[in-house]
CSV table of C-alpha atoms and ligand atoms in Angstrom, one decimal:
chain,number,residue,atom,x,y,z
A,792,UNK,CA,0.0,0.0,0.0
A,793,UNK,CA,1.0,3.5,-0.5
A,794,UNK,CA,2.5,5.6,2.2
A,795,UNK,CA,0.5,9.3,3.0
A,796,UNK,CA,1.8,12.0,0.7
A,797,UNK,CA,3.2,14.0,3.9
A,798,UNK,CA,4.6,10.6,5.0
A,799,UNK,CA,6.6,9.7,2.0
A,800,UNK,CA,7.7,13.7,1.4
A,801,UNK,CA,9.0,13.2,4.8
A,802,UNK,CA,10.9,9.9,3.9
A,803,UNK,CA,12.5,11.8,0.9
A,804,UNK,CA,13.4,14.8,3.1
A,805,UNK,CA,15.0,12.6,5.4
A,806,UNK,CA,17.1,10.4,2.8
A,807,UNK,CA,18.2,14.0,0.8
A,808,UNK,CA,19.6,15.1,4.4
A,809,UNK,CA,21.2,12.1,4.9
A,810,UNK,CA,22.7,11.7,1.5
A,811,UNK,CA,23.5,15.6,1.4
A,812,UNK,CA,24.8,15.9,5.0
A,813,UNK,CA,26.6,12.3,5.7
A,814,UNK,CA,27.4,10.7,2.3
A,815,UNK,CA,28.3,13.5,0.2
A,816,UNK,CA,31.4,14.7,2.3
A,817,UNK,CA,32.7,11.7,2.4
A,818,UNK,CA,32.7,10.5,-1.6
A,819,UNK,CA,36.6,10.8,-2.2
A,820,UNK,CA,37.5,9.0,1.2
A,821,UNK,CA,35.4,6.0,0.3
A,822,UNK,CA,36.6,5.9,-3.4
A,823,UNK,CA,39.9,5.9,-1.9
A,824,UNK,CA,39.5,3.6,0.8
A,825,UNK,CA,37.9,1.3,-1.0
A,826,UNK,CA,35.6,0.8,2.0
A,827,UNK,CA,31.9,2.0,3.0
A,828,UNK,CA,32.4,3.0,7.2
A,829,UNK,CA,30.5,0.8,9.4
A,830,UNK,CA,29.2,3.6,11.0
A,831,UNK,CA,27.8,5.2,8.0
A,832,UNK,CA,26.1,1.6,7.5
A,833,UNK,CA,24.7,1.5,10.9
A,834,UNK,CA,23.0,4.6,10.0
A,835,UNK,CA,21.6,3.1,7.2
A,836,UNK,CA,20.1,0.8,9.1
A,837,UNK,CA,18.5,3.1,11.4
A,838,UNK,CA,17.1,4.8,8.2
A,839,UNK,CA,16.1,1.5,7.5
A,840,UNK,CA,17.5,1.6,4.0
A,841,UNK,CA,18.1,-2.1,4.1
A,842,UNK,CA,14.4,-2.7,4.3
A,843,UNK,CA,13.1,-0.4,1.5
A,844,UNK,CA,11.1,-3.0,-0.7
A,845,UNK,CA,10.5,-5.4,2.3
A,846,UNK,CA,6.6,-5.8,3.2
A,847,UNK,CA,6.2,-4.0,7.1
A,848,UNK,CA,4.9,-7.6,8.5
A,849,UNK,CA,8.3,-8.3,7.9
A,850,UNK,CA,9.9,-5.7,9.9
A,851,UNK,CA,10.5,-3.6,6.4
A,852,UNK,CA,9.3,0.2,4.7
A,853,UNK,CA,7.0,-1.8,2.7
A,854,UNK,CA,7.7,0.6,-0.3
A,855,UNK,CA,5.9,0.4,-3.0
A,856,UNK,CA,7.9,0.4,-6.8
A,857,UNK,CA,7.2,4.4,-7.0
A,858,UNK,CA,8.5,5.2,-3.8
A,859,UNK,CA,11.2,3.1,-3.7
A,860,UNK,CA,12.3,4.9,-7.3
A,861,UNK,CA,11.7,8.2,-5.6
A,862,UNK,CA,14.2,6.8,-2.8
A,863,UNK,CA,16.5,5.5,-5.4
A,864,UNK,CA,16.9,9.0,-7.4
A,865,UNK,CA,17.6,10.5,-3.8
A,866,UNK,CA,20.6,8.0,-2.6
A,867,UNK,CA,21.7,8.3,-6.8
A,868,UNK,CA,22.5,12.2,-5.4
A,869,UNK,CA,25.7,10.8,-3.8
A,870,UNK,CA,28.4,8.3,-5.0
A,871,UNK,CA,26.7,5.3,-6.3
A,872,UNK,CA,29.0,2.9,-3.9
A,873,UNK,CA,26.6,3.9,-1.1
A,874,UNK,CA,23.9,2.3,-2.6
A,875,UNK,CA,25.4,-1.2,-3.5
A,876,UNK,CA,25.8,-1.3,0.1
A,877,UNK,CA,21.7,-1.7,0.7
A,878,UNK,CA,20.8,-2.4,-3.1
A,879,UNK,CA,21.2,-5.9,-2.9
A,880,UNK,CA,18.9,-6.3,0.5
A,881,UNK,CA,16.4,-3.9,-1.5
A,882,UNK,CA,16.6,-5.9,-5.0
A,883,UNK,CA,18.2,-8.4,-6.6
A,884,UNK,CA,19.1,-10.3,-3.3
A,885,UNK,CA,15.8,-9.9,-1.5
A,886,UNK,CA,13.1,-9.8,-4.2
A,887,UNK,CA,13.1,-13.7,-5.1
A,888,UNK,CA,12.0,-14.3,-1.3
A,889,UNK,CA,9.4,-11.6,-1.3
A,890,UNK,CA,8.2,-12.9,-4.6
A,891,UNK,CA,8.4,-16.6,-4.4
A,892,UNK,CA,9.4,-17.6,-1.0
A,893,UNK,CA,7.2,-19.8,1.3
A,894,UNK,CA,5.7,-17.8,4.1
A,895,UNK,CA,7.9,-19.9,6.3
A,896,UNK,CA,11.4,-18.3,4.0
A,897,UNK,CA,10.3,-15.4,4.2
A,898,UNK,CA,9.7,-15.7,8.3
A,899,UNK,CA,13.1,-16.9,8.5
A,900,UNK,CA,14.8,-14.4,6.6
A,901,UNK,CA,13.0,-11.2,5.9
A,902,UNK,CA,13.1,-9.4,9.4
A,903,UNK,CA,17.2,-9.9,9.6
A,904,UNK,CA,17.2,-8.6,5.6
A,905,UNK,CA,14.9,-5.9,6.9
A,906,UNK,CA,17.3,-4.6,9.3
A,907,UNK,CA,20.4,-5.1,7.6
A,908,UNK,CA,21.7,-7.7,10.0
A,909,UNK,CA,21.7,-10.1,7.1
A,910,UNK,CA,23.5,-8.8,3.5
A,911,UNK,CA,22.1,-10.7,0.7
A,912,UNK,CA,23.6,-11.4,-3.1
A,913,UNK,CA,22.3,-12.6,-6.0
A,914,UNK,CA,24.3,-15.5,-7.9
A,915,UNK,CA,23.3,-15.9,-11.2
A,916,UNK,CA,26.1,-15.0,-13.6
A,917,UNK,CA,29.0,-17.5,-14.3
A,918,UNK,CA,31.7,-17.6,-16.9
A,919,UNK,CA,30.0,-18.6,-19.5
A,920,UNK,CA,26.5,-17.5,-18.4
A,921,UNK,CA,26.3,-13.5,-18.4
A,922,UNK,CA,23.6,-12.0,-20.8
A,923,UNK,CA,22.9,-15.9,-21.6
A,924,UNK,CA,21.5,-16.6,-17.9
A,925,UNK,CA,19.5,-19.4,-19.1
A,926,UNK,CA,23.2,-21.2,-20.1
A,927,UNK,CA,23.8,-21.8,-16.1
A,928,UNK,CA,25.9,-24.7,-15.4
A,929,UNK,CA,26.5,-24.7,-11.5
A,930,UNK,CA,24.6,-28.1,-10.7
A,931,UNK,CA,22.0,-28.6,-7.9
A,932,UNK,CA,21.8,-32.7,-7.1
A,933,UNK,CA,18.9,-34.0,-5.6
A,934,UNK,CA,20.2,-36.5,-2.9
A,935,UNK,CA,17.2,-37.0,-0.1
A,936,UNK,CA,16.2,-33.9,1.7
A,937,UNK,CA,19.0,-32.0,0.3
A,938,UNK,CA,20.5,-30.8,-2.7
A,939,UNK,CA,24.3,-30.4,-3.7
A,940,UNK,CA,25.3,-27.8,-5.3
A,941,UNK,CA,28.8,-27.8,-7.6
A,942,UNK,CA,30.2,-24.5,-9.5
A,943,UNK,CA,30.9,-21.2,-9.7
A,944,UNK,CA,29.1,-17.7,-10.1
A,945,UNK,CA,30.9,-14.6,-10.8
A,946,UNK,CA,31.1,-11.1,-10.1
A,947,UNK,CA,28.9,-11.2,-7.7
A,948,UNK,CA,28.1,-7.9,-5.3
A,949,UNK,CA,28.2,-8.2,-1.9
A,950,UNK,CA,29.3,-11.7,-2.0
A,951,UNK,CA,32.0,-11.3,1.0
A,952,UNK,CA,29.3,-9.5,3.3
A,953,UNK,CA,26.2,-11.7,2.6
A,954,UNK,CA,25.1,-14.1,4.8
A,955,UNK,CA,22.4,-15.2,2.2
A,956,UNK,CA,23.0,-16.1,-1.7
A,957,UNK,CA,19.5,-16.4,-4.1
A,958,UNK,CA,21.5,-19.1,-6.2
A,959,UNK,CA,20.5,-19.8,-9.7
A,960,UNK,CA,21.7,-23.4,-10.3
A,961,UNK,CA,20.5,-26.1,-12.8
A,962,UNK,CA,18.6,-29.3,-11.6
A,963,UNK,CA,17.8,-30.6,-14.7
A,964,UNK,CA,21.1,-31.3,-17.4
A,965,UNK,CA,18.5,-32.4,-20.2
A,966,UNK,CA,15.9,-29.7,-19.9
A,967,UNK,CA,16.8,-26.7,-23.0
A,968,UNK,CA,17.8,-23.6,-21.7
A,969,UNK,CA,15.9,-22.2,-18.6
A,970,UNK,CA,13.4,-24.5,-17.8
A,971,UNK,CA,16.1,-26.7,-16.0
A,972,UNK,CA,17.0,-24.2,-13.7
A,973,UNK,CA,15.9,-23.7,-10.2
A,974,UNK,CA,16.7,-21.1,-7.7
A,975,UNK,CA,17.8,-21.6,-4.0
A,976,UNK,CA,18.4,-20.1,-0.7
A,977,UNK,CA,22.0,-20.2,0.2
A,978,UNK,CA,23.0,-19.7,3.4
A,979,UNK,CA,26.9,-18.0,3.6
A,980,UNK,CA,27.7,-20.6,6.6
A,981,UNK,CA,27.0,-23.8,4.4
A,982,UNK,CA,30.0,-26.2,4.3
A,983,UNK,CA,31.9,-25.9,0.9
A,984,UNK,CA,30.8,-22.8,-0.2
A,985,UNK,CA,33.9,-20.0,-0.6
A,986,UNK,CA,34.2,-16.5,-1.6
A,987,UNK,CA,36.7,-15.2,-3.5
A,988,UNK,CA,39.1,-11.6,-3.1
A,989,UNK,CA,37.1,-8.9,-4.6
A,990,UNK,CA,37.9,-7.6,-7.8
A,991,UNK,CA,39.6,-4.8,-8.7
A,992,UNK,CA,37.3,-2.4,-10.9
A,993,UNK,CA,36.8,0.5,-13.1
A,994,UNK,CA,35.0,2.7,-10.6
A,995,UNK,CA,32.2,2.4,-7.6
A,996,UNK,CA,35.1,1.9,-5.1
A,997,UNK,CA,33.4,0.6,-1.7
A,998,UNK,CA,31.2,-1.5,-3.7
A,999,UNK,CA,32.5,-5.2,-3.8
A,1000,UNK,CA,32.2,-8.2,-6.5
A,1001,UNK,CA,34.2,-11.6,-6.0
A,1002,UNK,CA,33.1,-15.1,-7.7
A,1003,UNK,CA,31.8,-17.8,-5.2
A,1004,UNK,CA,32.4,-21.1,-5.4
A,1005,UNK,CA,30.3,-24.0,-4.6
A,1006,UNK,CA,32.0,-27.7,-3.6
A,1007,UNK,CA,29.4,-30.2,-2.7
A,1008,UNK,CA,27.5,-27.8,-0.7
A,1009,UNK,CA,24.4,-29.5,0.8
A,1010,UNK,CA,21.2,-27.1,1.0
A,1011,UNK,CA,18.0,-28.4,2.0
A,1012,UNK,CA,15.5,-28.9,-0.2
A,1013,UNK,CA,13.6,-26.8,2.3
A,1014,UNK,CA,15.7,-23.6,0.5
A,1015,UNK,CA,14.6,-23.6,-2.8
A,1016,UNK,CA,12.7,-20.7,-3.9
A,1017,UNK,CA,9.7,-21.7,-6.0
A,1018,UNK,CA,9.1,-25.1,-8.0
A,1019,UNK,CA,12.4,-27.0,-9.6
A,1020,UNK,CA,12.4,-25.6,-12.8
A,1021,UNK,CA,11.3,-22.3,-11.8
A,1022,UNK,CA,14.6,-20.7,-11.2
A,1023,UNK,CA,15.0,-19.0,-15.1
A,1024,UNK,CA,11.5,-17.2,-14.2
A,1025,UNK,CA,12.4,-15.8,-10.6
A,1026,UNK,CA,15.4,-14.7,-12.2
A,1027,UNK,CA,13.8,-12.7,-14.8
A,1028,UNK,CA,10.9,-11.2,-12.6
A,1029,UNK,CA,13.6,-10.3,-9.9
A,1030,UNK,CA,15.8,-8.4,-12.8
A,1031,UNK,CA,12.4,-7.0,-14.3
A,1032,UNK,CA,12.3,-5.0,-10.7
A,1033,UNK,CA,15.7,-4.1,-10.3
A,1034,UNK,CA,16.4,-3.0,-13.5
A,1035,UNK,CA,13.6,-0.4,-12.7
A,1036,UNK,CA,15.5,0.4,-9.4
A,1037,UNK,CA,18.7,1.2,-11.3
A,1038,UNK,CA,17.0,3.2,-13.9
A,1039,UNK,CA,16.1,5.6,-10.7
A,1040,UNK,CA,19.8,5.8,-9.5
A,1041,UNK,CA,20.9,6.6,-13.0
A,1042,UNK,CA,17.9,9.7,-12.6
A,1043,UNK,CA,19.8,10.6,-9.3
A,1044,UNK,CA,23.0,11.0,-10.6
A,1045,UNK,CA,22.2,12.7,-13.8
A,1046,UNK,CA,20.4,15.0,-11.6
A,1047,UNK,CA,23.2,15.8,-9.4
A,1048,UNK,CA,25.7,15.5,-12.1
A,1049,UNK,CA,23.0,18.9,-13.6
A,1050,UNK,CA,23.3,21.0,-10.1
A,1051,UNK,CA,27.3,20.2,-10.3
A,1052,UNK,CA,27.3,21.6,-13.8
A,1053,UNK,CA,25.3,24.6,-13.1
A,1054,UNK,CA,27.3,25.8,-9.7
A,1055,UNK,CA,30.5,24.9,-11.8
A,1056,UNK,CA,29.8,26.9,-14.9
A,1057,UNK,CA,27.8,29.3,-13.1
A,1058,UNK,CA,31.9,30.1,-11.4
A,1059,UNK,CA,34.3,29.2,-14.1
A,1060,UNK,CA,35.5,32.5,-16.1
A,1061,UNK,CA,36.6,32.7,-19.4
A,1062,UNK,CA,36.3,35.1,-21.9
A,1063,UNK,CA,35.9,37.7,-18.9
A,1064,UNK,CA,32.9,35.9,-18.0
A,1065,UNK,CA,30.7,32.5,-16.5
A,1066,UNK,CA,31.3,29.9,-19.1
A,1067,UNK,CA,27.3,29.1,-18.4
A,1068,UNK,CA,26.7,32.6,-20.4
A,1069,UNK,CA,28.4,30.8,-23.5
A,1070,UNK,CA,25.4,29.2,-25.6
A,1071,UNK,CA,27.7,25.9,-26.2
A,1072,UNK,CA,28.0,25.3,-22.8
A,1073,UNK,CA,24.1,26.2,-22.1
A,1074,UNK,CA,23.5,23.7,-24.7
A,1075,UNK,CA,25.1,20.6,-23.0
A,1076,UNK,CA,23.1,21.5,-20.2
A,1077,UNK,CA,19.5,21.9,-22.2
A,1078,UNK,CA,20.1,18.1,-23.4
A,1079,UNK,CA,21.4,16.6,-20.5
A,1080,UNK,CA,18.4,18.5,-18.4
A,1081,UNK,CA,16.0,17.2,-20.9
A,1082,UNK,CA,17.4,13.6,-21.1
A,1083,UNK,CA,17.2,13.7,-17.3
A,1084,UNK,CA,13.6,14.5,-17.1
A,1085,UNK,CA,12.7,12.0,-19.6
A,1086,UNK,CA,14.5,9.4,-17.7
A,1087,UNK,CA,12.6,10.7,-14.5
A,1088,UNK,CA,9.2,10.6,-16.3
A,1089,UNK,CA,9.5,7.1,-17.4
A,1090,UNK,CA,10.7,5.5,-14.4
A,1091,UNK,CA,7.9,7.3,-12.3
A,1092,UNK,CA,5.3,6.2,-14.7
A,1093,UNK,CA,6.5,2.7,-15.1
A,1094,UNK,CA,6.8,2.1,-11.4
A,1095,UNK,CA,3.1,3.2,-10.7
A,1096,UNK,CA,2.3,1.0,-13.7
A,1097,UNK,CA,3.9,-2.0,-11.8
A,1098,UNK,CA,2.3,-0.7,-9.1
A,1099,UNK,CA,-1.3,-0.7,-10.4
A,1100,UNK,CA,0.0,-4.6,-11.0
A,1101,UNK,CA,0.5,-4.3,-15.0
A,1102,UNK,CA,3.7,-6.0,-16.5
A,1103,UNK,CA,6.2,-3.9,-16.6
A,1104,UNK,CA,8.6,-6.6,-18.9
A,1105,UNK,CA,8.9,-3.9,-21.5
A,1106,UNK,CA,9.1,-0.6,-19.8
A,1107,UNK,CA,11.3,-2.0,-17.3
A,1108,UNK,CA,13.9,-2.9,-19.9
A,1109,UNK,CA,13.0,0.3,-21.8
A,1110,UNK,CA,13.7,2.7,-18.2
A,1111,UNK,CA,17.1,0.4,-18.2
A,1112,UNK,CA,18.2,1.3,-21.3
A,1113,UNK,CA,17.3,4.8,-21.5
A,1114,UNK,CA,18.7,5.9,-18.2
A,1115,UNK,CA,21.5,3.8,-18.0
A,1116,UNK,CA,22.5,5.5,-21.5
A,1117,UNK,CA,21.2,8.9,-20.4
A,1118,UNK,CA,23.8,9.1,-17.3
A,1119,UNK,CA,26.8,7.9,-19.3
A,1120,UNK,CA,26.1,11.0,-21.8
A,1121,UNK,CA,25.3,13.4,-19.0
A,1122,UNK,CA,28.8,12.2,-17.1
A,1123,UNK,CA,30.7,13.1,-20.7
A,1124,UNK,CA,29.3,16.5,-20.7
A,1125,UNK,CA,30.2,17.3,-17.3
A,1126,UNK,CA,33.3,16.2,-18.0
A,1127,UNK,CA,33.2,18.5,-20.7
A,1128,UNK,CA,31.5,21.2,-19.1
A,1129,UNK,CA,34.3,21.3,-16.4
A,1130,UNK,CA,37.3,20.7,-18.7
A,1131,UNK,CA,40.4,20.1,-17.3
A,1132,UNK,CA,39.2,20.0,-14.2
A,1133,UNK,CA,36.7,17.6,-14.5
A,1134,UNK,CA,39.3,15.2,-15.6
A,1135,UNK,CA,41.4,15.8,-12.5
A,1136,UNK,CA,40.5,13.7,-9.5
A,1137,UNK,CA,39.5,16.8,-6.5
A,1138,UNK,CA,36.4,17.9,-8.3
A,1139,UNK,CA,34.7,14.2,-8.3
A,1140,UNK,CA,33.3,14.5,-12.0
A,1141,UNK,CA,36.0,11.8,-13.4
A,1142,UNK,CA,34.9,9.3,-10.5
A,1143,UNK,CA,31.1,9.4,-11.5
A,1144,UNK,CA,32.2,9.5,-15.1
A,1145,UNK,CA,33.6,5.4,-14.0
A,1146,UNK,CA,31.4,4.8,-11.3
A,1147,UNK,CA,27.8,5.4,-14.1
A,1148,UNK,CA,29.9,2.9,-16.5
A,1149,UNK,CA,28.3,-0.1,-15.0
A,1150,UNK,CA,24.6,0.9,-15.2
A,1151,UNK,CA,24.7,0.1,-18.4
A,1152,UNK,CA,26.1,-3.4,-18.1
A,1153,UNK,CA,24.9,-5.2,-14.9
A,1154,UNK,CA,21.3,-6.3,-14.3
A,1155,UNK,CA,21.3,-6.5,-18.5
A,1156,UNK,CA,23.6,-4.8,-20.9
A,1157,UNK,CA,21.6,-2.5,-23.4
A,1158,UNK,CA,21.9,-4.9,-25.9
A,1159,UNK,CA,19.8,-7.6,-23.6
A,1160,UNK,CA,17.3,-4.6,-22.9
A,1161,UNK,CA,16.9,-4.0,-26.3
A,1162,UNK,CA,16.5,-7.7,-26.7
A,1163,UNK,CA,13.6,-7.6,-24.3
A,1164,UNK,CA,12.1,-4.3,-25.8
A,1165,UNK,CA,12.0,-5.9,-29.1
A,1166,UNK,CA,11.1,-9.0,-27.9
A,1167,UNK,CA,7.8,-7.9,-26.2
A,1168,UNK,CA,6.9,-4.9,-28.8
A,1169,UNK,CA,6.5,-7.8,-31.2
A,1170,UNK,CA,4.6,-9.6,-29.0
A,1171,UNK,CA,2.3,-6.6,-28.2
A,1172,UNK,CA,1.9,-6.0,-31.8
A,1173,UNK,CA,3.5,-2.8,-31.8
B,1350,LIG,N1,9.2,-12.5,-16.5
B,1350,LIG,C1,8.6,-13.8,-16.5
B,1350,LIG,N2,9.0,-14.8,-17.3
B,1350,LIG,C2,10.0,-14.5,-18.2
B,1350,LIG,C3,10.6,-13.2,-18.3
B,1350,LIG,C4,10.1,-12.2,-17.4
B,1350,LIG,N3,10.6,-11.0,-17.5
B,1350,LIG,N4,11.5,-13.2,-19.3
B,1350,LIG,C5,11.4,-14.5,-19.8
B,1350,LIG,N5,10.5,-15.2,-19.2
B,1350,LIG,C6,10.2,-16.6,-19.5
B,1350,LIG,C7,9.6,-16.7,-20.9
B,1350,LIG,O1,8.2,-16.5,-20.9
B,1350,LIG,C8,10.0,-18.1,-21.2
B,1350,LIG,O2,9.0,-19.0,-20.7
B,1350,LIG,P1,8.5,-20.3,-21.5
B,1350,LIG,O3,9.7,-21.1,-21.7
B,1350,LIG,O4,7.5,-20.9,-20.5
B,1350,LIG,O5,7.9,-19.7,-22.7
B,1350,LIG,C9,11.3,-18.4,-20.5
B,1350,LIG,O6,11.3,-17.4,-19.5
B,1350,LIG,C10,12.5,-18.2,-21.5
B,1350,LIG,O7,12.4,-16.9,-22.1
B,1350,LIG,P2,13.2,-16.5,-23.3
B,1350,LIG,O8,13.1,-17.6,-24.4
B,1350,LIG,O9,13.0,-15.1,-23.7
B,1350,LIG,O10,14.7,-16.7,-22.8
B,1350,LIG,P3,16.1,-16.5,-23.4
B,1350,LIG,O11,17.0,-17.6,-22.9
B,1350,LIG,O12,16.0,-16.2,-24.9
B,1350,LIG,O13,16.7,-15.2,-22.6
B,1350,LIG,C11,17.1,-12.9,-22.2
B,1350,LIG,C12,16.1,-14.0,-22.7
B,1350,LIG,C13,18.4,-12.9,-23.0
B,1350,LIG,C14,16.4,-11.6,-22.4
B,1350,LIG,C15,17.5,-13.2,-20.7
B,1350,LIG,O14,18.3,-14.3,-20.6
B,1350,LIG,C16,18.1,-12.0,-20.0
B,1350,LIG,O15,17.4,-11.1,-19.5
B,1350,LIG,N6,19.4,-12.1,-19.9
B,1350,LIG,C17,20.2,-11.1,-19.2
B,1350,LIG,C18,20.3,-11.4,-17.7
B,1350,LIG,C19,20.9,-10.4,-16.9
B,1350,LIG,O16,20.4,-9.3,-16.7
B,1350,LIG,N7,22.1,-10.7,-16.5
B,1350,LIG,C20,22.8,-9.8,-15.6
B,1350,LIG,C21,23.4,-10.5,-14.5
B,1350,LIG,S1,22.3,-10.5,-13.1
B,1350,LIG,S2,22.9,-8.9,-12.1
């Protein structure tokens, strides 16, 4: 259900003090630290960030799609590392369970999600199954009450905090494609299962990704999420969401990335004057302000669509790609727009220039949104 108008304005107020008063000043220290500070995440907590998207019954915000977007354009204000800490409890790593989880799963686990006490991760891509998800080939073995599960998933956020993997692994060698895939539970302290360093990446320092590896790890059949077989779907509806949750980040920082321009071109002198009085430079702002407010129109309206429980497949993918695209040309004008300065590390435009990179890769590449756009237009008819 909806939160009050006052109530969720006040929710927004209080994340856009947060994220202007406690995340902003510390950007550059996190980038170069590599490292989120647990006391900045215990705040988080007590915002109950971790909780966002979980229903209140189970100790969550019980956000709808809308408000969790309006959230997610808020937090997308400051360096997107801040987010990865709570993005998987809100998404990918918690919306399996809310979606297909027994009441007794989600009993179990939702509260300690909710609060943050348990970090969760999503392990679906491997080597040789990124965009291709269906081509999974970490094994689940039926052997009594239990399965066993053998392989590896990689790049995987939040793998060395999480205390609870949604594993996609494949039950069925003969089924084609998806349909022998089923989706599990995985708790961190299961015998056999190891994570691996994290990697070292282009940008969103203090965001982690490591592979994790499964050897004979024995999970109760009691952990799988949904029917055998089912795993391919939960995927799909899981990424369906968060690639809508993404597309509202990407709004946040385009829209920060606009007040940074402004204030910075607004000061700059050349020519004996601002360089935002120079129509070339007014013009990189025009598009990246209307690009912005396009990408902020179609989230909003796509996330009330979901809301008002239509399938979102399309628009999902369609808010994915046009955001995700939208930030990475916003970040190259304000690197622009700033010059040599914004390719200097003090001003911060250079390190959001990396850090939006990956928006348009993870949770679906543009090319797999445009997949799905296509796909779905042509089954629409048009
Ligand atoms: N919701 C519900 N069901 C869905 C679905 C969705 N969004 N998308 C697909 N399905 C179902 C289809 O209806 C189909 O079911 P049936 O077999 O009963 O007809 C089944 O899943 C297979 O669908 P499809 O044939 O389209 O699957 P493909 O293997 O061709 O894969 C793509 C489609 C490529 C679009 C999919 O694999 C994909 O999204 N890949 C990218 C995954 C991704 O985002 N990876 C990033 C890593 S996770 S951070």
């Amino acid at each position: 259900m909806a939160l009050d108008l006052e109530t969720r304005d006040q929710l927004i107020d209080t994340v856009r003090r947060f994220v202007t008063e406690r995340l902003r000043p510390i950007e550059a220290k996190v980038a170069e630290d590599d490292a989120v500070p647990a006391e900045v995440i215990e705040e988080m907590k007590g915002l109950g960030l971790f909780g966002l998207s979980i229903p209140e019954d189970f100790g969550g915000l019980g956000l709808n799609m809308e408000e969790e977007c309006l959230v997610g354009i808020e937090v997308g204000r400051a360096s997107p590392a801040f987010r990865s800490v709570f993005g998987t409890n809100v998404g990918i790593g918690s919306q399996g369970l809310v979606m297909f989880g027994t009441d007794a799963q989600k009993a179990k686990w939702l509260p300690g999600i909710a609060s943050g006490q348990i970090i969760t991760s999503f392990a679906l891509t491997e080597a040789e199954a990124g965009s291709d998800s269906a081509a999974v080939q970490t094994r689940a073995v039926r052997d009594g009450d239990d399965y066993v599960l053998n392989g590896s998933k990689r790049y995987i956020t939040n793998a060395g905090k999480a205390s609870l993997f949604t594993v996609m692994a494949r039950t069925n060698p003969d089924a084609k494609g998806g349909s022998g895939v089923s989706a599990f539970l995985v708790p961190r302290d299961l015998p056999g299962l190891s994570v691996s360093k994290p990697e070292k990446k282009m940008g969103q320092q203090g965001a982690h990704i490591h592979d994790v590896t499964f050897d004979n790890v024995r999970v109760p059949a009691w952990n799988r999420l949904g029917e055998e077989g089912e795993g391919f779907r939960v995927a799909m509806q899981v990424l369906d969401r968060g690639r809508l949750h993404i597309a509202g980040v990407c709004v946040g920082v385009a829209e920060r990335l606009l007040v940074d321009c402004v204030a910075y071109a607004s000061e700059r002198k050349q020519f004996g004057q601002p360089i935002a009085s120079f129509q070339l430079i007014q013009a990189m702002i025009a598009d990246s302000k209307t690009e912005a407010l396009a990408a902020r129109a179609l989230v909003l309206e796509t996330a009330r669509k979901r809301d008002a429980g239509e399938n979102v497949t399309l628009e999902a993918a369609a808010a994915k790609l046009f955001a995700s695209e939208m930030v990475g040309r916003v970040a190259d004008r304000a690197v622009q727009i700033f010059g040599g300065a914004g390719y200097v590390a003090d001003y911060g435009i250079e390190r959001l220039y990396r850090d939006v990179r990956i928006f348009r890769i993870y949770e679906g590449t543009s090319q797999i949104q445009q997949l799905v756009i296509a796909r779905e237009t042509l089954k629409r008819g048009g």
